Short mmCIF file of C-alpha atoms in Angstrom, two decimals:
data_model
loop_
_atom_site.label_atom_id
_atom_site.label_comp_id
_atom_site.label_asym_id
_atom_site.label_seq_id
_atom_site.Cartn_x
_atom_site.Cartn_y
_atom_site.Cartn_z
CA MET A 11 -6.77 -22.08 54.73
CA GLY A 12 -4.83 -19.91 52.29
CA GLY A 13 -6.10 -22.03 49.39
CA LEU A 14 -9.72 -21.79 50.52
CA ARG A 15 -9.42 -18.05 51.14
CA THR A 16 -7.93 -17.59 47.68
CA ARG A 17 -10.73 -19.58 46.07
CA LEU A 18 -13.38 -17.54 47.88
CA VAL A 19 -11.79 -14.25 46.88
CA VAL A 20 -11.37 -15.37 43.27
CA ALA A 21 -15.00 -16.52 43.19
CA PHE A 22 -16.19 -13.15 44.53
CA VAL A 23 -14.06 -11.23 42.03
CA LEU A 24 -15.18 -13.42 39.11
CA VAL A 25 -18.83 -12.94 40.07
CA ALA A 26 -18.31 -9.18 40.33
CA LEU A 27 -16.43 -9.11 37.03
CA ALA A 28 -19.07 -11.22 35.29
CA SER A 29 -21.81 -8.98 36.70
CA GLY A 30 -19.94 -5.87 35.56
CA LEU A 31 -19.38 -7.24 32.07
CA THR A 32 -23.01 -8.32 31.83
CA ALA A 33 -24.15 -4.88 32.97
CA THR A 34 -21.81 -3.27 30.44
CA ALA A 35 -23.15 -5.43 27.63
CA LEU A 36 -26.75 -4.73 28.61
CA ALA A 37 -26.08 -1.02 28.98
CA TYR A 38 -24.36 -0.90 25.61
CA ARG A 39 -27.18 -2.77 23.91
CA GLU A 40 -29.93 -0.68 25.47
CA SER A 41 -28.19 2.66 24.92
CA ARG A 42 -27.25 1.70 21.33
CA ASN A 43 -30.81 0.66 20.53
CA ALA A 44 -32.23 3.80 22.14
CA VAL A 45 -29.85 6.11 20.28
CA LEU A 46 -30.33 4.36 16.96
CA GLU A 47 -34.11 4.27 17.31
CA ARG A 48 -34.16 7.95 18.17
CA LYS A 49 -31.94 8.75 15.19
CA GLN A 50 -33.99 6.44 13.00
CA ASP A 51 -37.30 8.08 13.98
CA ALA A 52 -35.87 11.56 13.48
CA VAL A 53 -34.47 10.75 10.03
CA ARG A 54 -37.69 9.09 8.91
CA THR A 55 -39.75 12.07 10.04
CA GLU A 56 -37.42 14.56 8.38
CA VAL A 57 -37.26 12.55 5.15
CA LYS A 58 -41.06 12.27 5.01
CA THR A 59 -41.45 16.01 5.63
CA ARG A 60 -38.83 17.03 3.05
CA VAL A 61 -40.19 14.66 0.43
CA GLU A 62 -43.74 15.95 0.88
CA GLN A 63 -42.51 19.57 0.62
CA ALA A 64 -40.39 18.92 -2.48
CA ALA A 65 -43.03 16.77 -4.18
CA ALA A 66 -45.50 19.68 -4.29
CA ALA A 67 -43.31 21.45 -6.87
CA PHE A 68 -42.18 18.35 -8.75
CA ASP A 69 -43.85 17.14 -11.91
CA VAL A 70 -43.72 13.82 -13.69
CA PRO A 71 -42.63 12.62 -16.10
CA ALA A 72 -39.28 13.91 -14.91
CA ASP A 73 -35.99 14.39 -16.71
CA GLU A 74 -32.49 14.04 -15.32
CA VAL A 75 -32.12 17.74 -14.49
CA SER A 76 -35.38 18.02 -12.60
CA LEU A 77 -34.70 14.76 -10.81
CA ASN A 78 -31.27 15.99 -9.74
CA ARG A 79 -32.77 19.27 -8.51
CA PHE A 80 -35.41 17.31 -6.64
CA ALA A 81 -32.79 15.15 -4.85
CA THR A 82 -30.63 18.17 -4.01
CA GLY A 83 -33.60 20.06 -2.59
CA ILE A 84 -34.51 17.22 -0.27
CA ALA A 85 -30.89 16.76 0.91
CA GLY A 86 -30.62 20.47 1.73
CA GLY A 87 -32.99 20.12 4.66
CA LEU A 88 -31.56 16.86 6.05
CA GLY A 89 -28.07 17.89 7.10
CA GLY A 90 -24.69 17.93 5.41
CA ASP A 91 -23.88 14.24 6.03
CA THR A 92 -27.06 12.95 4.35
CA VAL A 93 -27.01 11.84 0.74
CA VAL A 94 -30.30 11.66 -1.17
CA VAL A 95 -30.78 9.47 -4.23
CA ALA A 96 -33.91 9.90 -6.39
CA GLN A 97 -34.99 7.28 -8.91
CA TYR A 98 -37.59 7.59 -11.62
CA ARG A 99 -37.87 4.58 -13.79
CA SER A 100 -34.39 4.20 -15.35
CA LEU A 101 -33.23 7.67 -14.31
CA ARG A 102 -31.23 8.14 -11.12
CA ALA A 103 -29.99 11.36 -9.55
CA SER A 104 -28.00 12.03 -6.39
CA SER A 105 -27.34 15.04 -4.21
CA ASP A 106 -23.69 13.92 -4.15
CA ASP A 107 -22.45 12.32 -7.36
CA SER A 108 -19.42 10.88 -5.52
CA ALA A 109 -21.54 8.98 -3.03
CA ASP A 110 -21.49 5.17 -2.90
CA ARG A 111 -24.90 4.15 -4.17
CA THR A 112 -24.27 0.49 -3.35
CA ARG A 113 -25.35 1.30 0.20
CA ILE A 114 -28.91 1.10 -1.18
CA THR A 115 -29.45 -2.64 -1.26
CA PRO A 116 -31.65 -4.42 -3.83
CA GLU A 117 -33.78 -5.69 -0.96
CA LEU A 118 -34.58 -2.13 0.17
CA ARG A 119 -35.37 -1.00 -3.41
CA ALA A 120 -37.72 -3.95 -3.80
CA ALA A 121 -39.43 -3.24 -0.47
CA VAL A 122 -40.07 0.40 -1.37
CA ARG A 123 -41.31 -0.47 -4.84
CA ASP A 124 -43.54 -3.38 -3.83
CA ARG A 125 -44.99 -2.03 -0.59
CA ASP A 126 -45.50 1.61 -1.64
CA ARG A 127 -44.55 2.82 1.81
CA MET A 128 -41.50 4.01 3.69
CA SER A 129 -38.91 1.35 4.56
CA PHE A 130 -35.46 1.51 6.14
CA GLN A 131 -32.36 -0.62 6.55
CA ARG A 132 -29.06 -0.35 8.45
CA VAL A 133 -26.00 -1.31 6.43
CA ASP A 134 -22.26 -1.31 7.10
CA ARG A 135 -19.63 -0.20 4.64
CA ASP A 136 -15.92 -0.27 5.48
CA GLY A 137 -16.66 -0.36 9.19
CA THR A 138 -19.03 2.62 9.11
CA PRO A 139 -22.74 2.06 9.83
CA TYR A 140 -25.37 3.82 7.75
CA LEU A 141 -29.12 4.23 7.98
CA VAL A 142 -30.82 4.07 4.57
CA VAL A 143 -34.45 5.25 4.41
CA GLY A 144 -36.48 4.71 1.27
CA THR A 145 -39.93 6.06 0.44
CA PRO A 146 -42.10 6.34 -2.69
CA VAL A 147 -43.37 9.77 -3.76
CA MET A 148 -47.16 9.68 -3.80
CA PHE A 149 -49.67 11.82 -5.74
CA ASP A 150 -52.31 13.71 -3.82
CA SER A 151 -54.70 10.98 -4.87
CA GLY A 152 -52.61 8.42 -3.03
CA GLU A 153 -51.28 6.77 -6.16
CA PRO A 154 -47.51 6.25 -6.53
CA SER A 155 -45.80 8.68 -8.89
CA GLY A 156 -43.08 6.23 -9.87
CA VAL A 157 -40.41 8.29 -8.08
CA ASP A 158 -38.53 6.64 -5.21
CA VAL A 159 -36.37 8.62 -2.81
CA PHE A 160 -33.56 7.13 -0.69
CA ALA A 161 -31.79 9.05 2.11
CA ILE A 162 -28.41 7.71 3.30
CA THR A 163 -27.32 8.97 6.74
CA SER A 164 -24.13 8.01 8.65
CA LEU A 165 -24.58 6.58 12.17
CA ARG A 166 -20.95 7.00 13.22
CA ALA A 167 -21.72 9.84 15.68
CA GLU A 168 -24.42 7.79 17.39
CA LEU A 169 -22.17 4.75 17.76
CA GLU A 170 -19.40 6.91 19.18
CA ALA A 171 -21.87 8.21 21.72
CA THR A 172 -22.81 4.70 22.79
CA ALA A 173 -19.11 3.75 22.88
CA GLY A 174 -18.67 6.53 25.42
CA VAL A 175 -21.25 4.84 27.62
CA VAL A 176 -19.31 1.57 27.33
CA ASP A 177 -16.06 3.34 28.26
CA ALA A 178 -17.71 4.90 31.30
CA VAL A 179 -19.08 1.56 32.48
CA ARG A 180 -15.75 -0.15 31.79
CA ASP A 181 -13.88 2.44 33.83
CA GLY A 182 -16.31 1.77 36.64
CA LEU A 183 -15.38 -1.93 36.65
CA VAL A 184 -12.04 -1.28 38.35
CA PRO A 185 -13.47 0.16 41.58
CA VAL A 186 -16.22 -2.48 41.48
CA VAL A 187 -13.65 -5.27 41.32
CA LEU A 188 -11.57 -3.66 44.09
CA LEU A 189 -14.68 -3.30 46.25
CA ALA A 190 -15.60 -6.94 45.53
CA THR A 191 -12.09 -8.01 46.56
CA VAL A 192 -12.35 -6.15 49.87
CA LEU A 193 -15.80 -7.59 50.53
CA ALA A 194 -14.54 -11.06 49.59
CA LEU A 195 -11.65 -10.78 52.05
CA LEU A 196 -14.04 -9.70 54.81
CA ALA A 197 -16.51 -12.47 53.97
CA ALA A 198 -13.73 -15.06 53.73
CA GLY A 199 -12.43 -14.01 57.12
CA THR A 200 -15.90 -14.34 58.62
CA VAL A 201 -16.47 -17.75 57.06
CA LEU A 202 -13.00 -19.16 57.64
CA ARG A 203 -12.56 -18.01 61.24
CA PRO A 204 -14.63 -20.87 62.72
CA VAL A 205 -13.04 -23.27 60.23
CA ARG A 206 -9.58 -22.22 61.43
CA GLU A 207 -10.68 -22.67 65.03
CA LEU A 208 -11.93 -26.16 64.18
CA GLY A 209 -8.59 -26.92 62.55
CA ARG A 210 -6.63 -25.75 65.59
CA ALA A 211 -8.88 -27.73 67.94
CA THR A 212 -8.49 -30.84 65.77
CA ARG A 213 -4.71 -30.50 65.82
CA ARG A 214 -4.76 -30.14 69.61
CA HIS A 215 -6.87 -33.30 69.79
CA ALA A 216 -4.37 -35.10 67.58
CA ALA A 217 -1.60 -33.94 69.93
CA GLY A 218 -3.46 -35.47 72.89
CA ASP A 219 -5.32 -32.45 74.33
CA LEU A 220 -8.85 -33.86 74.43
CA THR A 221 -10.15 -30.93 76.50
CA SER A 222 -9.96 -28.58 73.51
CA ARG A 223 -13.26 -27.06 72.40
CA VAL A 224 -14.37 -24.43 69.87
CA ARG A 225 -16.52 -21.40 70.58
CA VAL A 226 -20.03 -21.50 69.08
CA ARG A 227 -21.19 -18.29 67.41
CA GLY A 228 -24.64 -17.74 65.95
CA ARG A 229 -27.13 -20.28 64.64
CA ASP A 230 -25.89 -20.98 61.11
CA GLU A 231 -24.43 -24.17 59.64
CA LEU A 232 -20.93 -23.39 60.91
CA ALA A 233 -22.28 -22.91 64.43
CA GLU A 234 -24.05 -26.28 64.18
CA LEU A 235 -20.79 -27.83 62.99
CA ALA A 236 -18.99 -26.34 65.99
CA ARG A 237 -21.64 -27.76 68.35
CA ASP A 238 -21.33 -31.20 66.75
CA PHE A 239 -17.54 -31.02 67.11
CA ASN A 240 -17.82 -30.12 70.79
CA ARG A 241 -20.28 -32.96 71.43
CA THR A 242 -18.01 -35.41 69.61
CA ALA A 243 -14.95 -34.15 71.48
CA GLN A 244 -16.74 -34.49 74.81
CA ALA A 245 -17.81 -38.06 74.02
CA LEU A 246 -14.29 -38.91 72.83
CA GLU A 247 -12.74 -37.44 75.95
CA ALA A 248 -15.10 -39.43 78.18
CA SER A 249 -14.34 -42.64 76.25
CA VAL A 250 -10.58 -42.10 76.40
CA VAL A 251 -10.70 -41.29 80.11
CA GLU A 252 -12.70 -44.45 80.73
CA LEU A 253 -10.30 -46.54 78.63
CA ARG A 254 -7.29 -45.09 80.44
CA GLU A 255 -8.87 -45.84 83.79
CA GLN A 256 -9.63 -49.39 82.68
CA ASP A 257 -6.10 -49.83 81.38
CA ALA A 258 -4.64 -48.45 84.60
CA ARG A 259 -6.85 -50.77 86.67
CA ALA A 260 -5.84 -53.75 84.53
CA LYS A 261 -2.14 -52.94 84.84
CA ARG A 262 -2.49 -52.37 88.58
CA PHE A 263 -4.36 -55.66 88.89
CA VAL A 264 -1.59 -57.54 87.05
CA ALA A 265 1.08 -55.87 89.16
CA ASP A 266 -0.80 -56.60 92.40
CA VAL A 267 -1.47 -60.22 91.47
CA SER A 268 2.13 -60.74 90.39
CA HIS A 269 3.38 -59.21 93.61
CA GLU A 270 1.05 -61.31 95.75
CA LEU A 271 2.11 -64.46 93.94
CA ARG A 272 5.80 -63.98 94.59
CA THR A 273 5.69 -65.13 98.26
CA PRO A 274 3.68 -68.35 97.75
CA LEU A 275 5.69 -69.02 94.57
CA ALA A 276 8.92 -68.76 96.54
CA ALA A 277 7.62 -71.39 98.97
CA MET A 278 6.38 -73.57 96.11
CA THR A 279 9.75 -73.27 94.39
CA MET A 280 11.58 -74.46 97.49
CA VAL A 281 9.20 -77.40 97.87
CA ALA A 282 9.47 -78.23 94.16
CA THR A 283 13.28 -78.11 94.42
CA VAL A 284 13.26 -80.58 97.31
CA LEU A 285 10.87 -82.88 95.42
CA ASP A 286 13.04 -82.66 92.30
CA GLU A 287 16.15 -83.58 94.27
CA ASP A 288 14.39 -86.58 95.89
CA ALA A 289 12.70 -87.72 92.68
CA ALA A 290 15.33 -90.42 92.13
CA THR A 291 14.26 -92.15 95.38
CA LEU A 292 10.53 -92.05 94.57
CA PRO A 293 8.47 -94.56 92.62
CA PRO A 294 8.40 -93.83 88.87
CA ASP A 295 4.90 -92.25 88.84
CA SER A 296 5.68 -90.12 91.88
CA ALA A 297 9.04 -89.12 90.40
CA HIS A 298 7.39 -88.03 87.14
CA ALA A 299 4.78 -86.02 89.08
CA ALA A 300 7.51 -84.37 91.19
CA ARG A 301 9.52 -83.34 88.11
CA THR A 302 6.38 -82.01 86.40
CA VAL A 303 5.49 -79.92 89.47
CA SER A 304 9.06 -78.58 89.55
CA GLU A 305 9.01 -77.63 85.83
CA GLU A 306 5.60 -75.98 86.00
CA THR A 307 6.51 -74.11 89.18
CA ALA A 308 9.65 -72.79 87.48
CA ARG A 309 7.60 -71.76 84.44
CA LEU A 310 5.04 -70.00 86.64
CA ALA A 311 7.85 -68.21 88.46
CA ARG A 312 9.28 -66.96 85.15
CA LEU A 313 5.84 -65.80 84.06
CA VAL A 314 5.33 -63.86 87.30
CA GLU A 315 8.78 -62.26 86.96
CA ASP A 316 7.99 -61.27 83.36
CA LEU A 317 4.64 -59.81 84.42
CA MET A 318 6.36 -57.84 87.16
CA GLU A 319 8.87 -56.56 84.62
CA MET A 320 6.09 -55.48 82.20
CA SER A 321 4.24 -53.74 85.03
CA ARG A 322 7.38 -51.74 85.79
CA PHE A 323 7.57 -50.66 82.13
CA ASP A 324 3.86 -49.74 82.11
CA SER A 325 4.11 -47.70 85.28
CA GLY A 326 7.30 -45.94 84.19
CA ALA A 327 9.21 -47.39 87.13
CA ALA A 328 11.80 -49.13 84.94
CA ARG A 329 15.16 -47.38 85.21
CA LEU A 330 18.33 -47.71 83.19
CA ASN A 331 21.60 -48.33 85.02
CA PRO A 332 24.22 -47.75 82.32
CA ALA A 333 27.81 -48.83 82.82
CA ALA A 334 30.84 -49.16 80.58
CA THR A 335 30.44 -52.62 79.04
CA ASP A 336 32.39 -54.74 76.58
CA LEU A 337 29.51 -55.94 74.44
CA ALA A 338 31.32 -58.96 73.06
CA GLU A 339 32.07 -60.23 76.57
CA ALA A 340 28.50 -59.49 77.70
CA VAL A 341 27.05 -61.53 74.82
CA ARG A 342 29.44 -64.44 75.47
CA ALA A 343 28.45 -64.42 79.15
CA THR A 344 24.75 -64.55 78.22
CA LEU A 345 25.25 -67.55 75.96
CA SER A 346 27.56 -69.34 78.45
CA LEU A 347 25.16 -68.84 81.38
CA ARG A 348 22.37 -70.60 79.46
CA GLY A 349 24.54 -73.32 77.89
CA TRP A 350 24.11 -71.99 74.33
CA THR A 351 27.76 -71.38 73.48
CA GLN A 352 28.07 -74.48 71.28
CA ARG A 353 24.67 -74.00 69.63
CA VAL A 354 25.13 -70.40 68.45
CA HIS A 355 27.71 -69.22 65.91
CA THR A 356 28.93 -65.74 66.92
CA GLU A 357 30.69 -62.92 65.11
CA LEU A 358 31.83 -60.61 67.91
CA PRO A 359 34.46 -58.00 67.11
CA THR A 360 36.64 -57.03 70.05
CA GLY A 361 36.94 -53.61 71.55
CA VAL A 362 33.29 -52.57 71.15
CA ARG A 363 32.54 -50.82 74.43
CA ALA A 364 29.45 -48.76 75.22
CA LEU A 365 27.44 -47.34 78.10
CA VAL A 366 24.55 -49.81 78.47
CA ASP A 367 22.57 -51.53 81.21
CA ARG A 368 24.27 -54.95 81.16
CA ARG A 369 21.38 -56.77 82.83
CA ARG A 370 18.88 -55.48 80.29
CA ILE A 371 21.21 -56.31 77.36
CA ASP A 372 21.42 -59.82 78.81
CA VAL A 373 17.61 -60.05 78.86
CA ILE A 374 17.33 -58.84 75.25
CA VAL A 375 19.96 -61.21 73.87
CA ALA A 376 18.60 -64.16 75.87
CA ASN A 377 15.07 -63.61 74.61
CA LEU A 378 16.10 -63.25 70.96
CA VAL A 379 18.49 -66.21 70.96
CA GLY A 380 16.04 -68.34 72.95
CA ASN A 381 13.27 -67.66 70.44
CA ALA A 382 15.60 -68.54 67.54
CA LEU A 383 16.56 -71.84 69.17
CA ARG A 384 12.99 -72.79 70.16
CA HIS A 385 11.04 -71.70 67.09
CA GLY A 386 13.64 -71.53 64.32
CA ALA A 387 16.27 -74.01 63.20
CA GLU A 388 19.98 -74.25 63.74
CA PRO A 389 22.51 -72.98 62.96
CA VAL A 390 21.68 -69.76 64.80
CA THR A 391 24.00 -66.86 64.08
CA LEU A 392 24.60 -63.87 66.36
CA THR A 393 26.44 -60.89 64.84
CA LEU A 394 27.61 -57.75 66.67
CA ALA A 395 28.35 -54.77 64.41
CA ALA A 396 29.32 -51.15 64.97
CA ASP A 397 28.33 -48.40 62.55
CA PRO A 398 31.46 -46.95 60.87
CA ALA A 399 30.09 -43.49 61.61
CA GLY A 400 30.34 -44.37 65.29
CA ASP A 401 26.79 -43.63 66.37
CA ARG A 402 24.89 -46.96 66.05
CA LEU A 403 25.30 -50.54 67.31
CA THR A 404 23.46 -53.60 66.02
CA VAL A 405 23.06 -57.12 67.33
CA GLU A 406 21.58 -59.47 64.73
CA VAL A 407 20.18 -62.92 65.60
CA ALA A 408 19.33 -65.11 62.60
CA ASP A 409 18.16 -68.70 62.25
CA ARG A 410 17.64 -71.09 59.33
CA GLY A 411 14.04 -72.02 60.07
CA PRO A 412 10.95 -71.46 57.89
CA GLY A 413 10.80 -67.79 58.82
CA LEU A 414 7.85 -65.78 60.07
CA PRO A 415 4.51 -65.70 58.19
CA PRO A 416 3.64 -62.21 56.90
CA GLU A 417 0.68 -61.93 59.27
CA THR A 418 2.97 -62.72 62.22
CA LEU A 419 5.57 -60.03 61.49
CA ALA A 420 3.16 -57.24 62.43
CA HIS A 421 2.36 -58.84 65.83
CA VAL A 422 5.57 -60.60 66.82
CA PHE A 423 6.23 -58.03 69.57
CA ASP A 424 2.67 -58.10 70.95
CA ARG A 425 2.18 -59.47 74.46
CA PHE A 426 1.13 -63.12 74.63
CA TYR A 427 0.93 -63.29 70.82
CA LYS A 428 1.17 -66.80 69.39
CA ALA A 429 1.87 -67.35 65.69
CA ASP A 430 0.08 -70.69 65.93
CA SER A 431 -3.33 -70.18 67.52
CA ALA A 432 -3.58 -73.93 68.15
CA ARG A 433 -0.48 -73.78 70.35
CA THR A 434 -1.92 -72.82 73.74
CA ARG A 435 1.18 -73.64 75.76
CA SER A 436 4.86 -73.07 75.15
CA GLU A 437 8.09 -73.12 77.09
CA GLY A 438 8.21 -69.34 77.23
CA SER A 439 5.84 -66.86 78.86
CA GLY A 440 4.76 -65.18 75.61
CA LEU A 441 6.28 -61.92 76.82
CA GLY A 442 9.89 -62.39 75.72
CA THR A 443 9.89 -60.30 72.55
CA ALA A 444 7.74 -57.60 74.19
CA ILE A 445 10.20 -57.35 77.11
CA ALA A 446 13.13 -57.26 74.68
CA LEU A 447 11.54 -54.37 72.77
CA GLU A 448 10.79 -52.41 75.96
CA ASN A 449 14.40 -52.85 77.16
CA ALA A 450 15.67 -51.67 73.78
CA ARG A 451 13.43 -48.61 73.91
CA LEU A 452 14.72 -47.85 77.39
CA HIS A 453 18.17 -47.59 75.79
CA GLY A 454 16.78 -45.32 73.05
CA GLY A 455 16.87 -48.14 70.50
CA THR A 456 14.51 -50.66 68.96
CA VAL A 457 14.16 -54.27 67.84
CA ASP A 458 12.73 -55.26 64.47
CA ALA A 459 11.92 -58.58 62.83
CA ALA A 460 12.22 -59.70 59.23
CA ASN A 461 12.73 -62.75 57.05
CA ARG A 462 16.02 -63.57 55.37
CA PRO A 463 15.98 -63.80 51.56
CA ASP A 464 17.53 -67.29 51.74
CA GLY A 465 15.19 -68.49 54.51
CA GLY A 466 14.90 -68.04 58.24
CA ALA A 467 13.95 -65.20 60.56
CA VAL A 468 16.26 -62.41 61.67
CA PHE A 469 15.79 -60.16 64.73
CA THR A 470 17.91 -57.01 64.88
CA LEU A 471 18.62 -54.98 67.99
CA ARG A 472 19.56 -51.39 67.14
CA LEU A 473 21.06 -49.15 69.83
CA PRO A 474 22.58 -45.69 69.87
CA TRP A 475 26.31 -46.01 70.56
CA ARG A 476 27.01 -44.14 73.77
CA HIS A 477 30.76 -44.20 74.11
CA THR A 478 32.51 -44.79 77.39
CA PRO A 479 34.42 -41.89 79.02
CA GLU A 480 37.72 -43.63 78.20
CA GLU A 481 36.86 -43.71 74.49
CA GLU A 482 35.74 -40.08 74.49
CA ARG A 483 39.09 -39.03 75.91
#
């Protein structure tokens, strides 16, 4: 929000500054034009009056002395800073011989001579502006006498006056900018308050609080946005509640079905065991059917047990029973119990003891090694390693099979996921890797899958190393 607030304040200040500068420029232009026009009109009127008065006593043809007296007489009534230049044919006289006559441009001389009427021009010399007014001296009959008079007046005082207006307006920009900043902060607070509330409500939603709402103020666009957010949040909350209820019902259904199946499955298992034991005395077809029933009953029993285990994880009923355990011995026992000792190459350092739930470690190792043997290729390698820092343990199970396809790696721990969609049945329940991951998480660890650079898949169990009391002493 700080960035947005800053941008709003900067925008307000820039608008105020641009408005102030524009007003200053307009004020300077208007005041300058008004002052110069007033000065220009006054000088033209005075020059016309003085020329008419002096022309009554001036005769032509004129000589240099009379022309000089004529120019001096006109300048005497126009103020001390005005220089008058009179021209009669090739003669020129000035009220101030030291004056710069180049301020009278050829264009102005030509305009006075050709138009036979008063003309003026503003010129600049060495940074100082001047107003030059030129007029022909006319006979009473209206004919030109051949005498042209030019009055040169400095405009420095007028420009200084307009500069004072600019200074006053410029000094007023500071409080204007400060006021604009204060107004911008107030406006930004008003605009950003509902935006901040929306941000806080969104963060609460992201944290899982779907009951969060924002207060609606007014009828503007921000209020409409707040109403839309509340409607969306309400619909999302209803959808999530419905999904949670459906998920809870589904999990409860699986748990209930699994529980109800345990009793008939126990009876079926006993019957299947008896049939399996007597299969040798039965005809070949009957013996095959008896062994098939026994295998499928055992598979169904494992599936029900796995479903019961997953339901305990889902309901939060799974509990850890940690005990001081020699991990190397625990792994050897897992492999020996399932007849895998000769099929798996192990690297098990001695003396690695930790507080773990031995039964759950057995389940994890059995699932990972079983998957490697069923879906990979021998030799399968199992490596136990302890972090030199003493805070992590890893159990790595690697095979030499084709490895896992990239699209399978992201789903290998999903429930009932099959890498080969055409394979509808398998020896396992489809829950082995999911159960292994849940047991690892119960220990505060995780299981990840990857492919070896030289071929084959590798599953790695990572656990925090909780030392036994004997080691801590």
